[in-house]
mmCIF file of C-alpha atoms in Angstrom:
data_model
loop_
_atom_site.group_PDB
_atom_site.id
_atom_site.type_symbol
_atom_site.label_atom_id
_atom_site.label_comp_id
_atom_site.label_asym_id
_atom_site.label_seq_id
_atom_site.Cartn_x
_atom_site.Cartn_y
_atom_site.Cartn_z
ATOM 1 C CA UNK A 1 40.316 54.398 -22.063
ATOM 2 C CA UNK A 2 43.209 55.620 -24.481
ATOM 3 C CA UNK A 3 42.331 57.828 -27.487
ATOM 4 C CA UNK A 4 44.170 59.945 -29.716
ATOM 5 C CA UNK A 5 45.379 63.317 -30.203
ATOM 6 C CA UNK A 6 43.056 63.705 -33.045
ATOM 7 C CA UNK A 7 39.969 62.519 -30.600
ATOM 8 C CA UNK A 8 38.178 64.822 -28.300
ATOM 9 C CA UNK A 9 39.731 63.892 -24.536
ATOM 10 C CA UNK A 10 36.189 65.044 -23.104
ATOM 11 C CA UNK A 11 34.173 62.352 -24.653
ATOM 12 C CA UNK A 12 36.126 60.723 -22.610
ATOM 13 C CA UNK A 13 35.539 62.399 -18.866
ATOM 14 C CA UNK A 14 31.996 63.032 -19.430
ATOM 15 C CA UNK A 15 29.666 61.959 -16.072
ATOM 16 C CA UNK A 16 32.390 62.890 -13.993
ATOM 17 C CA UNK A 17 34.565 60.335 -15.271
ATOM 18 C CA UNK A 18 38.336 61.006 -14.803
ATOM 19 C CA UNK A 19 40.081 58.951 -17.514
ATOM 20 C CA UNK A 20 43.455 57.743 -16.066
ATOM 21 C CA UNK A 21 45.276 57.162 -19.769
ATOM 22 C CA UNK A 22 48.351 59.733 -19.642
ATOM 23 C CA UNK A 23 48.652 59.645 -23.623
ATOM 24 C CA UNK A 24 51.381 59.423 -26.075
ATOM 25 C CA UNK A 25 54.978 60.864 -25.534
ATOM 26 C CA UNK A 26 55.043 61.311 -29.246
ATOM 27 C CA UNK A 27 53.027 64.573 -30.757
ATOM 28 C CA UNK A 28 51.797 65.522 -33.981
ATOM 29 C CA UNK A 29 53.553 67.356 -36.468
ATOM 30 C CA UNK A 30 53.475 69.102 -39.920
ATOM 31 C CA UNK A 31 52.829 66.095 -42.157
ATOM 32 C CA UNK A 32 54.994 67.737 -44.582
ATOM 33 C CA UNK A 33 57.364 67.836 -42.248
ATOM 34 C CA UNK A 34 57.105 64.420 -40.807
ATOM 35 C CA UNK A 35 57.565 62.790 -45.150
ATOM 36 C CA UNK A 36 60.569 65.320 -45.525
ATOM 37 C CA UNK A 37 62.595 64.111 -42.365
ATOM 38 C CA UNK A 38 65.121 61.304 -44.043
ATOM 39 C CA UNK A 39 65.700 60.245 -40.603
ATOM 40 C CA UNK A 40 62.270 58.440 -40.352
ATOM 41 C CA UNK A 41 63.817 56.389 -43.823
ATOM 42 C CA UNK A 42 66.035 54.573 -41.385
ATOM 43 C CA UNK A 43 62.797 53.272 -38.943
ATOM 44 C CA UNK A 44 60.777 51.884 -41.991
ATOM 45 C CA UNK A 45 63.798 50.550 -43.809
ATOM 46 C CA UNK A 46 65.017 48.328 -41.005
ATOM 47 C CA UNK A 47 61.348 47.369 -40.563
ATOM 48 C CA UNK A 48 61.276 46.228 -43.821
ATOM 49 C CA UNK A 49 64.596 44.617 -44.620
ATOM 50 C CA UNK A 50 65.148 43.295 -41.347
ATOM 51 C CA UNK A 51 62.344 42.187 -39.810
ATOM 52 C CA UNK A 52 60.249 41.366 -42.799
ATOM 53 C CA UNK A 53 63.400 40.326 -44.978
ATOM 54 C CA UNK A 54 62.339 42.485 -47.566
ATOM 55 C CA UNK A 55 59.023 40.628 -48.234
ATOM 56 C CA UNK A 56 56.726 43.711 -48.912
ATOM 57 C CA UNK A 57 53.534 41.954 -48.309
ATOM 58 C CA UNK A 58 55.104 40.997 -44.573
ATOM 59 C CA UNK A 59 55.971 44.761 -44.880
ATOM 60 C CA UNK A 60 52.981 46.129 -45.405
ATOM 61 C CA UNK A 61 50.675 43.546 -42.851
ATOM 62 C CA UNK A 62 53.785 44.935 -40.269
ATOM 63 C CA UNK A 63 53.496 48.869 -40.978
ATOM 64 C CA UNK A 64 49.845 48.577 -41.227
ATOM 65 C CA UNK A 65 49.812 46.785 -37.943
ATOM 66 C CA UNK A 66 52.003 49.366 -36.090
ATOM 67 C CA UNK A 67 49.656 52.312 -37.652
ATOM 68 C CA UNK A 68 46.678 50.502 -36.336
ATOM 69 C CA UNK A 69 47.797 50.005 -32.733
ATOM 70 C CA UNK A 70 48.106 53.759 -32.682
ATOM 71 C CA UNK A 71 44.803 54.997 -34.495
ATOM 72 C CA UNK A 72 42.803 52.419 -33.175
ATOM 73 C CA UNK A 73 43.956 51.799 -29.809
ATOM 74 C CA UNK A 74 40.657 50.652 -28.373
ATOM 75 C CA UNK A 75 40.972 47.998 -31.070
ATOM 76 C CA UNK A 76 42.267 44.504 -30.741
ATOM 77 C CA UNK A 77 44.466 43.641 -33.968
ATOM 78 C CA UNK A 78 43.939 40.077 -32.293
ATOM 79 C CA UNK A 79 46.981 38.522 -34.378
ATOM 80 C CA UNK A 80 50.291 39.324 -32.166
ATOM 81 C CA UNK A 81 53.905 40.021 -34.028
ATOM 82 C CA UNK A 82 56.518 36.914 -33.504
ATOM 83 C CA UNK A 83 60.120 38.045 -34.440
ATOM 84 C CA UNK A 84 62.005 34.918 -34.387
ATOM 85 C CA UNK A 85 65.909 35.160 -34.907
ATOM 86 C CA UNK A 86 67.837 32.092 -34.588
ATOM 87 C CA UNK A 87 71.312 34.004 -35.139
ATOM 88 C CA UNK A 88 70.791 36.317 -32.167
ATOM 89 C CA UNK A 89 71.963 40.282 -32.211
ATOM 90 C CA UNK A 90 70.336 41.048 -35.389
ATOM 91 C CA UNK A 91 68.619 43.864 -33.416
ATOM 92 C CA UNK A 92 65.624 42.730 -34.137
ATOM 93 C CA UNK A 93 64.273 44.471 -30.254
ATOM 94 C CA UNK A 94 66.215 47.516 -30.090
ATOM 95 C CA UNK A 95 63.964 49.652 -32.378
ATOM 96 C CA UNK A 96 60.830 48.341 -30.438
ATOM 97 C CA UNK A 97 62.298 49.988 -27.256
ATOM 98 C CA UNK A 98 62.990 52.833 -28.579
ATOM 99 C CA UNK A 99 59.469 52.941 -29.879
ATOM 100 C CA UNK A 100 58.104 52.456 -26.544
ATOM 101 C CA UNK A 101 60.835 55.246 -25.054
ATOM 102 C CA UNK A 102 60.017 58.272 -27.784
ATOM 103 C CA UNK A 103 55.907 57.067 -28.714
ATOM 104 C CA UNK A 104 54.092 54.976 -26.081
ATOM 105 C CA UNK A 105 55.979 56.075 -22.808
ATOM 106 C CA UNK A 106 53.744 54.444 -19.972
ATOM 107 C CA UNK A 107 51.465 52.923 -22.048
ATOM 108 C CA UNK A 108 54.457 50.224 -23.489
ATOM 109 C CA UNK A 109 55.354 47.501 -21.772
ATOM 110 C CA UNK A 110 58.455 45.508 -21.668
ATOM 111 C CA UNK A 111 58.485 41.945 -20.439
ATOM 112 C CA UNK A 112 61.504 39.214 -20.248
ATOM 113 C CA UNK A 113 59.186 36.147 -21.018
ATOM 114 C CA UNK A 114 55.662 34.647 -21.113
ATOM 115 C CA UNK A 115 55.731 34.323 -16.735
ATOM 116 C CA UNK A 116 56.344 37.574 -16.057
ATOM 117 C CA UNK A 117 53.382 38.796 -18.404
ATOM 118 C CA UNK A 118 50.878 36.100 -17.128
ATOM 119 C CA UNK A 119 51.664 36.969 -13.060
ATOM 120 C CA UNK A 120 48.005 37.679 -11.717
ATOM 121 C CA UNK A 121 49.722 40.502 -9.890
ATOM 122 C CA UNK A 122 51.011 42.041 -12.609
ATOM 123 C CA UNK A 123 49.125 45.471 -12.361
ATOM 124 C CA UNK A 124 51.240 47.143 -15.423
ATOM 125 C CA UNK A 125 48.256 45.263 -18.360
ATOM 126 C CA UNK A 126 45.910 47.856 -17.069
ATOM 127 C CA UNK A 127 47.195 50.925 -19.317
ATOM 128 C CA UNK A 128 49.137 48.733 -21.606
ATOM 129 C CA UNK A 129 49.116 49.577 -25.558
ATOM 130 C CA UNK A 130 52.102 48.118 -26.609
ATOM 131 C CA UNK A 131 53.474 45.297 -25.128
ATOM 132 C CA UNK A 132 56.284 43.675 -25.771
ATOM 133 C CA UNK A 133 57.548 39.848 -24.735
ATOM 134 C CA UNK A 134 61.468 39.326 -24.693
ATOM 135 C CA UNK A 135 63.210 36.149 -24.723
ATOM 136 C CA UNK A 136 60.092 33.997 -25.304
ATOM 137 C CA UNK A 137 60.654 30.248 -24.416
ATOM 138 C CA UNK A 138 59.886 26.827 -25.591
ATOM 139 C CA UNK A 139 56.353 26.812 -23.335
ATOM 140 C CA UNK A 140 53.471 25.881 -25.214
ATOM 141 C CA UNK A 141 50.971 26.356 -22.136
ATOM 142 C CA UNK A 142 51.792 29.863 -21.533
ATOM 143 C CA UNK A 143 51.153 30.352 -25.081
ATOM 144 C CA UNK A 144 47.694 29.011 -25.087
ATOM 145 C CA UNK A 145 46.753 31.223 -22.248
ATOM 146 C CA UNK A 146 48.185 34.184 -24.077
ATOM 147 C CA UNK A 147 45.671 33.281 -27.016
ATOM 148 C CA UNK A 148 42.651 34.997 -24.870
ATOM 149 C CA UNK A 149 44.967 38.096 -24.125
ATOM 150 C CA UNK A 150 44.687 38.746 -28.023
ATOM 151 C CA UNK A 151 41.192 38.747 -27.898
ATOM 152 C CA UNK A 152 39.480 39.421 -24.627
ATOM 153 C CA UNK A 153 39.217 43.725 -23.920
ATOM 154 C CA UNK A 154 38.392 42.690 -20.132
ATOM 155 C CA UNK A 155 41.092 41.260 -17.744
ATOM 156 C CA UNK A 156 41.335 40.397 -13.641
ATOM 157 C CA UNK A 157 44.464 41.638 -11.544
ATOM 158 C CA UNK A 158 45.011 40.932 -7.971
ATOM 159 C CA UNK A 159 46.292 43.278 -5.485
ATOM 160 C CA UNK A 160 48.402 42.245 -2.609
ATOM 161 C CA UNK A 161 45.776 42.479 0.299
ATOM 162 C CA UNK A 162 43.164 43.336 -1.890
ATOM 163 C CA UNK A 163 40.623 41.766 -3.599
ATOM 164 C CA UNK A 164 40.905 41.178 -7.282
ATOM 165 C CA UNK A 165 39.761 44.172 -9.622
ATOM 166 C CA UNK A 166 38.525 43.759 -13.179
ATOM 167 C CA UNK A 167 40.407 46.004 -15.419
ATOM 168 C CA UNK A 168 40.032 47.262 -19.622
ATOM 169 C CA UNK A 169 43.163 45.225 -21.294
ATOM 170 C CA UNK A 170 44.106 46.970 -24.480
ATOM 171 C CA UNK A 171 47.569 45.312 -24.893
ATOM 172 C CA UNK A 172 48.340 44.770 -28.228
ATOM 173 C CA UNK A 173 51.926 41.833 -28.567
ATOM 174 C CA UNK A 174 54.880 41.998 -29.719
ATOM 175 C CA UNK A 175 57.255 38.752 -29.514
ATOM 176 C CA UNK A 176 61.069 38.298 -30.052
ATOM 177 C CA UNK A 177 62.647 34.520 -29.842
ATOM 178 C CA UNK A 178 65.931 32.898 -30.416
ATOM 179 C CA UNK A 179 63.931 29.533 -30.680
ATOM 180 C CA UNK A 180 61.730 27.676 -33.092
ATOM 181 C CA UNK A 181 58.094 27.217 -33.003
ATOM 182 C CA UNK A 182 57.243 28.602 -29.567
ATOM 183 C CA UNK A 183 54.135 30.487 -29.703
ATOM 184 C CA UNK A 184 52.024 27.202 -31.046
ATOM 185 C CA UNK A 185 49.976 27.929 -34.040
ATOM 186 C CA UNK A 186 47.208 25.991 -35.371
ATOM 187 C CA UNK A 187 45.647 25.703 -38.985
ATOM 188 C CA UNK A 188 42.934 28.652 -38.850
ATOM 189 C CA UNK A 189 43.795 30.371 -35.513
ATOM 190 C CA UNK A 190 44.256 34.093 -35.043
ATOM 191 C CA UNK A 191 46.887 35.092 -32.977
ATOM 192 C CA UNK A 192 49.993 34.749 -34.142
ATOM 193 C CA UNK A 193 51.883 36.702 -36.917
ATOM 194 C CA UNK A 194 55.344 34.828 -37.609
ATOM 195 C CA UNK A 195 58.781 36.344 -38.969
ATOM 196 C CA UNK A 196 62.491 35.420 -39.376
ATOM 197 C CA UNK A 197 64.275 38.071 -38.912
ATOM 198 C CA UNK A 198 67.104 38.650 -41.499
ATOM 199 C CA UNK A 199 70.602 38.849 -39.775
ATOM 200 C CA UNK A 200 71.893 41.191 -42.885
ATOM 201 C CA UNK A 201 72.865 43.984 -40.001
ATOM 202 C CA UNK A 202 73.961 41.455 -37.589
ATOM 203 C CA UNK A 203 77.142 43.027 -35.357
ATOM 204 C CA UNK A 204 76.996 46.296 -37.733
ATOM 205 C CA UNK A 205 77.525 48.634 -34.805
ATOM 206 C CA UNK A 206 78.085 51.669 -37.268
ATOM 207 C CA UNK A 207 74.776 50.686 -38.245
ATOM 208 C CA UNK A 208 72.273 50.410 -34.710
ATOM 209 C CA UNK A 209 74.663 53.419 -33.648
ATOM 210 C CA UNK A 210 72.207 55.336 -36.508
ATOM 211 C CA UNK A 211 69.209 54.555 -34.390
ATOM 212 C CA UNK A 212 70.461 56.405 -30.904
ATOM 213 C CA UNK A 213 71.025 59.622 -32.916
ATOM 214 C CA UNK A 214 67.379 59.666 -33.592
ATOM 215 C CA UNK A 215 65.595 62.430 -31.109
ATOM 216 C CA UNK A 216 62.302 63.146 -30.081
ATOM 217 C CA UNK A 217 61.734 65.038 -33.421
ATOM 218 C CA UNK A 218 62.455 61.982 -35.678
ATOM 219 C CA UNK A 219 60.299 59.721 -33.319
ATOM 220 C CA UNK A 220 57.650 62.881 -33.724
ATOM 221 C CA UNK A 221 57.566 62.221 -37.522
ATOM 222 C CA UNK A 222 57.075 58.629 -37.495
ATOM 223 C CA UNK A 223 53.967 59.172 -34.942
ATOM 224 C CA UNK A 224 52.745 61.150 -37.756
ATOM 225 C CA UNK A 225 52.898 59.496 -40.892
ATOM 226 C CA UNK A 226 51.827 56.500 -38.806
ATOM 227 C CA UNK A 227 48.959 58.691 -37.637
ATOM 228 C CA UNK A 228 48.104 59.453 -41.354
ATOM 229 C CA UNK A 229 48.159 56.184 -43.006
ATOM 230 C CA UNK A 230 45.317 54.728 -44.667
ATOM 231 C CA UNK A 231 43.864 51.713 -43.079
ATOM 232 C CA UNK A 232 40.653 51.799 -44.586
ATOM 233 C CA UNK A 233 41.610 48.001 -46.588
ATOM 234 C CA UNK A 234 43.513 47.167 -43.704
ATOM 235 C CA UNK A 235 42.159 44.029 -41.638
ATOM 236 C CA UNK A 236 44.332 43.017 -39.252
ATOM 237 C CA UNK A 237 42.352 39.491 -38.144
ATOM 238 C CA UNK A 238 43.128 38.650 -42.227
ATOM 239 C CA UNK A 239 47.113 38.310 -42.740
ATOM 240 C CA UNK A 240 48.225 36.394 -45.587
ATOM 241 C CA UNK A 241 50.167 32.847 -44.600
ATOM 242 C CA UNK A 242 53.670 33.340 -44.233
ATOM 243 C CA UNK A 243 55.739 30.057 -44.638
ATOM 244 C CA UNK A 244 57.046 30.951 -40.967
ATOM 245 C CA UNK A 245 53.682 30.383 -40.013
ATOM 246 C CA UNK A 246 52.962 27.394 -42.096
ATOM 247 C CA UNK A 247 56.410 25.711 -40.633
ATOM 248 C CA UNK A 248 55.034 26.448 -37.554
ATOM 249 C CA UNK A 249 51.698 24.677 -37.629
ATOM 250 C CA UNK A 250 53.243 21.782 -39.028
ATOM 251 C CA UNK A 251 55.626 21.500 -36.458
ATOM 252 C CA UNK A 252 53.090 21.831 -33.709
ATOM 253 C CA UNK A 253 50.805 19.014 -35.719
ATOM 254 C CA UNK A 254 49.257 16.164 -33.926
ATOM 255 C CA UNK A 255 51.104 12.751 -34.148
ATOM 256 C CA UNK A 256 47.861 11.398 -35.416
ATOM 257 C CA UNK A 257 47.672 13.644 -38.112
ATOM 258 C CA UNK A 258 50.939 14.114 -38.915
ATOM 259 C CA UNK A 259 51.337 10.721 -39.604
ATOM 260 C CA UNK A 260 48.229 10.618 -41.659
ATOM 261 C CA UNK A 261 49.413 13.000 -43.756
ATOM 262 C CA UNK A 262 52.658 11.929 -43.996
ATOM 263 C CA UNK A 263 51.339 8.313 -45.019
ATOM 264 C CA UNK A 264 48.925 10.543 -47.841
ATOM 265 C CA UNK A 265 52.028 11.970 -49.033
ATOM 266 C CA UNK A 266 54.448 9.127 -49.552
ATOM 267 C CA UNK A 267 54.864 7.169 -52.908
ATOM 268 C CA UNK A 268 54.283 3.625 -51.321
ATOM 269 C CA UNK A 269 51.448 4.376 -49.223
ATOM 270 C CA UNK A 270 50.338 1.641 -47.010
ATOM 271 C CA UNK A 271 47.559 -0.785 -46.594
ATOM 272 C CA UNK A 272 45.585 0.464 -44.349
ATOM 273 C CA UNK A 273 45.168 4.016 -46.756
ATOM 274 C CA UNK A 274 43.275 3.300 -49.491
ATOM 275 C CA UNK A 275 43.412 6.116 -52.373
ATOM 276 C CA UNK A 276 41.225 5.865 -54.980
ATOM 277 C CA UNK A 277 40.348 8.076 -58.032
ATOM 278 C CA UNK A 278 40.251 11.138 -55.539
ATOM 279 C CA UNK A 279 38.915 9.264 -52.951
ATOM 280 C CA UNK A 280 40.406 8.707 -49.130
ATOM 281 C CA UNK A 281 39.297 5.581 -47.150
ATOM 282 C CA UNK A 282 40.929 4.274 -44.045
ATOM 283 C CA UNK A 283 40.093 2.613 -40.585
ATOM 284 C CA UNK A 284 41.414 3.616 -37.362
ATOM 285 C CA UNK A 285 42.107 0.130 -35.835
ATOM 286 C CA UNK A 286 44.191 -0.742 -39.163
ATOM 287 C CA UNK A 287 46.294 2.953 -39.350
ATOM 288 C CA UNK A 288 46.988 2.307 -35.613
ATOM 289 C CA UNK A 289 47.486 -1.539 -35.175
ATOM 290 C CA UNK A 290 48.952 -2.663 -38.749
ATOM 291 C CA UNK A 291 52.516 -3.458 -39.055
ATOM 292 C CA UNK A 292 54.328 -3.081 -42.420
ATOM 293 C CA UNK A 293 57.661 -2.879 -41.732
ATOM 294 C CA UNK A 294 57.803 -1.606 -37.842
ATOM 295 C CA UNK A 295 55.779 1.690 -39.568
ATOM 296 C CA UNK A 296 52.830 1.547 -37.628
ATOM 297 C CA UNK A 297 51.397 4.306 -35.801
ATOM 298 C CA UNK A 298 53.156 3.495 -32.859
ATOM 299 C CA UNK A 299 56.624 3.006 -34.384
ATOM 300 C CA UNK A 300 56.322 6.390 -35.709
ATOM 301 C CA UNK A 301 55.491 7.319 -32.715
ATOM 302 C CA UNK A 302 58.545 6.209 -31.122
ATOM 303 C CA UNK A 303 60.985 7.239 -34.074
ATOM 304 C CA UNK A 304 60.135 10.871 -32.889
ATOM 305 C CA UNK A 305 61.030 10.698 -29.630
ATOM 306 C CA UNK A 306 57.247 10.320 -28.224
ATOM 307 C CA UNK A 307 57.662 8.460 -25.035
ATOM 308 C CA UNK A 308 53.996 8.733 -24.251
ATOM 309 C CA UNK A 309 51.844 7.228 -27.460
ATOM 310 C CA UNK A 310 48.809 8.066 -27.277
ATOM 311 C CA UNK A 311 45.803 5.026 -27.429
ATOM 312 C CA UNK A 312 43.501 4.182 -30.415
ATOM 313 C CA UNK A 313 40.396 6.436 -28.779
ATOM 314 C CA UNK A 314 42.899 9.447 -28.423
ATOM 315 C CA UNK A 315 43.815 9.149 -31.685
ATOM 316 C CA UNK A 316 40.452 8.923 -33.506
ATOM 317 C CA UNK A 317 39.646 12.208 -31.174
ATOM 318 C CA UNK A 318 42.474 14.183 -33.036
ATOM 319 C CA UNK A 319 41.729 12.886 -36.544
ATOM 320 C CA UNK A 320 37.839 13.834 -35.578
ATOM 321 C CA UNK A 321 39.515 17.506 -34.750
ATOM 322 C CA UNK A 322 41.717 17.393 -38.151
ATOM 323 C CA UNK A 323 39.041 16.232 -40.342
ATOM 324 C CA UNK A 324 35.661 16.676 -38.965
ATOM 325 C CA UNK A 325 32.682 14.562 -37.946
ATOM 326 C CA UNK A 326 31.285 14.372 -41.633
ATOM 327 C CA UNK A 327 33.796 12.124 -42.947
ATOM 328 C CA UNK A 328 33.502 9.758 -40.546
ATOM 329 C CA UNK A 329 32.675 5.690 -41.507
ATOM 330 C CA UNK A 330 30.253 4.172 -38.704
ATOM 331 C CA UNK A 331 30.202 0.890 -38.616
ATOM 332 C CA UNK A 332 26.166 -0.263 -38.336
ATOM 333 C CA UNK A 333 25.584 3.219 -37.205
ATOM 334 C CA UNK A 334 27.148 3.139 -34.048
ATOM 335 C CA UNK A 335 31.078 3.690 -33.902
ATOM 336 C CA UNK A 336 32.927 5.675 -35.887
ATOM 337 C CA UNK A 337 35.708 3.589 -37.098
ATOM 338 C CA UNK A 338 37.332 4.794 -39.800
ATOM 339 C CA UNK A 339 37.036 7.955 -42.957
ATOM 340 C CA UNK A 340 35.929 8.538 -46.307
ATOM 341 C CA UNK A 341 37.105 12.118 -47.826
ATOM 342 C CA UNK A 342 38.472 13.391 -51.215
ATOM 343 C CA UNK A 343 41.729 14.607 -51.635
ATOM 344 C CA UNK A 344 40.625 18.027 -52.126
ATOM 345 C CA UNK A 345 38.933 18.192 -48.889
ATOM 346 C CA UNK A 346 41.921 16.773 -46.796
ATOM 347 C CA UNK A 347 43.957 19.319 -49.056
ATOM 348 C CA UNK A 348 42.219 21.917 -47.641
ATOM 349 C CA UNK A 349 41.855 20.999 -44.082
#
């Protein structure tokens, strides 16, 4: 079990239990010391104006996360940092492996994509703090099965010629990606903390060459202050919605719902949507089968590429998951045909 240097290490051994976490690289310092060292300026500065584009509330959700995966390492922040970059070599990873070099040591983990993470031989999770995912891909199923990783303190490994062994998983995620909307979100999950990294420092050698003249010291500092910061209003399963995030739910939207929504949305809605004084009606067969124009459910379908459409039943099984049993229409109280809602509801779903 890891702790910190400002926990007692034989709370942790007692009952002749020998703890097997080999701690922090990093030490403690003077805190004086640590907020006098302009060095450390560089670590939070780049933090700030490159990953989090100089948004200060991304800032602070980001430094506060960083401080909490080292005071509270038995705690799952549950949400995982994305660092998306599009332009490439904006160094968005560099100071993340550094991190793991002068802090973590053993207990960070580097990984080039979701596969080599999710390999049920892959022994490394066991003392894992940090861990962090390079060169993420376009694969939503590994992403789903990295949801429970965010969450789940107990974990399986398999041995070669040994039977599996159930292990503590502490591993806390960082992601970087050149590509758009990989790690699937969904309206109201908890895993997934999305960035776009700013490419301001992009192929500024003089620049990243700042970051290998750091030492052990500088590294030293930044443990510290991080070590010292108040988290006591910090909740980490509570981030505010960054428009990364919202692009990325909506582009990982059900047809069924997107084209609901879109339908909601336009100025010359069509038949089968009835809006009225606040008031949503429509019916399933009628959204799905009704053709105005070739813009039927399953011409929209096919204008975006969707090879497989999915049938009526599907469809009304998504819209049940978008909207919720309660605003269902049953038709002589047996099948659920259609929806009544209010604006303000759908709004907010």
């Amino acid at each position: 079990k890891p702790y910190t240097p400002l926990e007692d290490k034989k709370w942790f051994e007692r009952g002749g239990v020998l703890n097997i976490f080999p701690g922090y690289v990093a030490s403690l310092v003077d805190i004086d010391t640590a907020n006098n060292n302009r060095n450390v300026d560089l670590i939070f500065s780049h933090i700030k104006s490159v990953w989090c584009c100089g948004d200060v509330a991304k800032y602070n959700y980001v430094i506060n996360w960083l401080a909490f995966n080292l005071q509270k390492p038995r705690q799952k922040p549950e949400y995982g940092l994305v660092l998306r970059d599009i332009f490439k070599g904006s160094g968005k990873s560099r100071i993340i492996e550094l991190m793991i070099k002068y802090i973590y040591g053993e207990c960070g983990l580097v990984y080039n994509g979701l596969d080599e993470y999710l390999d049920p031989y892959n022994s490394r999770r066991e003392r894992g703090l940090l861990v962090f995912i390079d060169e993420v891909e376009n694969i939503h199923t590994h992403a789903k099965k990295m949801k429970r990783y965010h969450t789940n303190k107990s974990d399986t490994i398999r041995l070669l010629y040994e039977n599996p062994r159930d292990i503590n998983n502490y591993n806390a995620f960082i992601y970087c990606t050149n590509n758009d909307h990989v790690l699937k979100s969904e309206s109201g999950d908890r895993r997934f903390f999305c960035l776009s990294v700013s490419n301001i420092m992009k192929d500024n050698h003089e620049y990243f060459r700042k970051f290998e003249l750091l030492n052990q010291h500088d590294w030293n500092c930044y443990y510290t202050i991080m070590m010292n910061r108040d988290l006591s209003k910090f909740e980490p399963r509570k981030p505010h919605m960054t428009e990364e995030k919202e692009d990325n739910i909506i582009a990982n939207i059900d047809m069924a719902t997107k084209y609901f929504v879109e339908s909601l949305l336009s100025n010359d809605k069509p038949s089968w949507l009835v809006v009225n004084d606040g008031v949503v009606k429509f019916h399933i067969s009628n959204m799905y089968n009704t053709v105005e124009g070739g813009s039927n459910f399953r011409k929209y379908c096919e204008n975006n590429g969707i090879q497989k459409i999915p049938t009526k039943s599907s469809m009304e099984v998504t819209l049940t998951r978008s909207l919720g049993k309660s605003s269902r229409i049953q038709i002589n109280g047996i099948r659920a045909l259609g929806y009544t809602s209010t604006l303000k509801f759908i709004k907010k779903k």
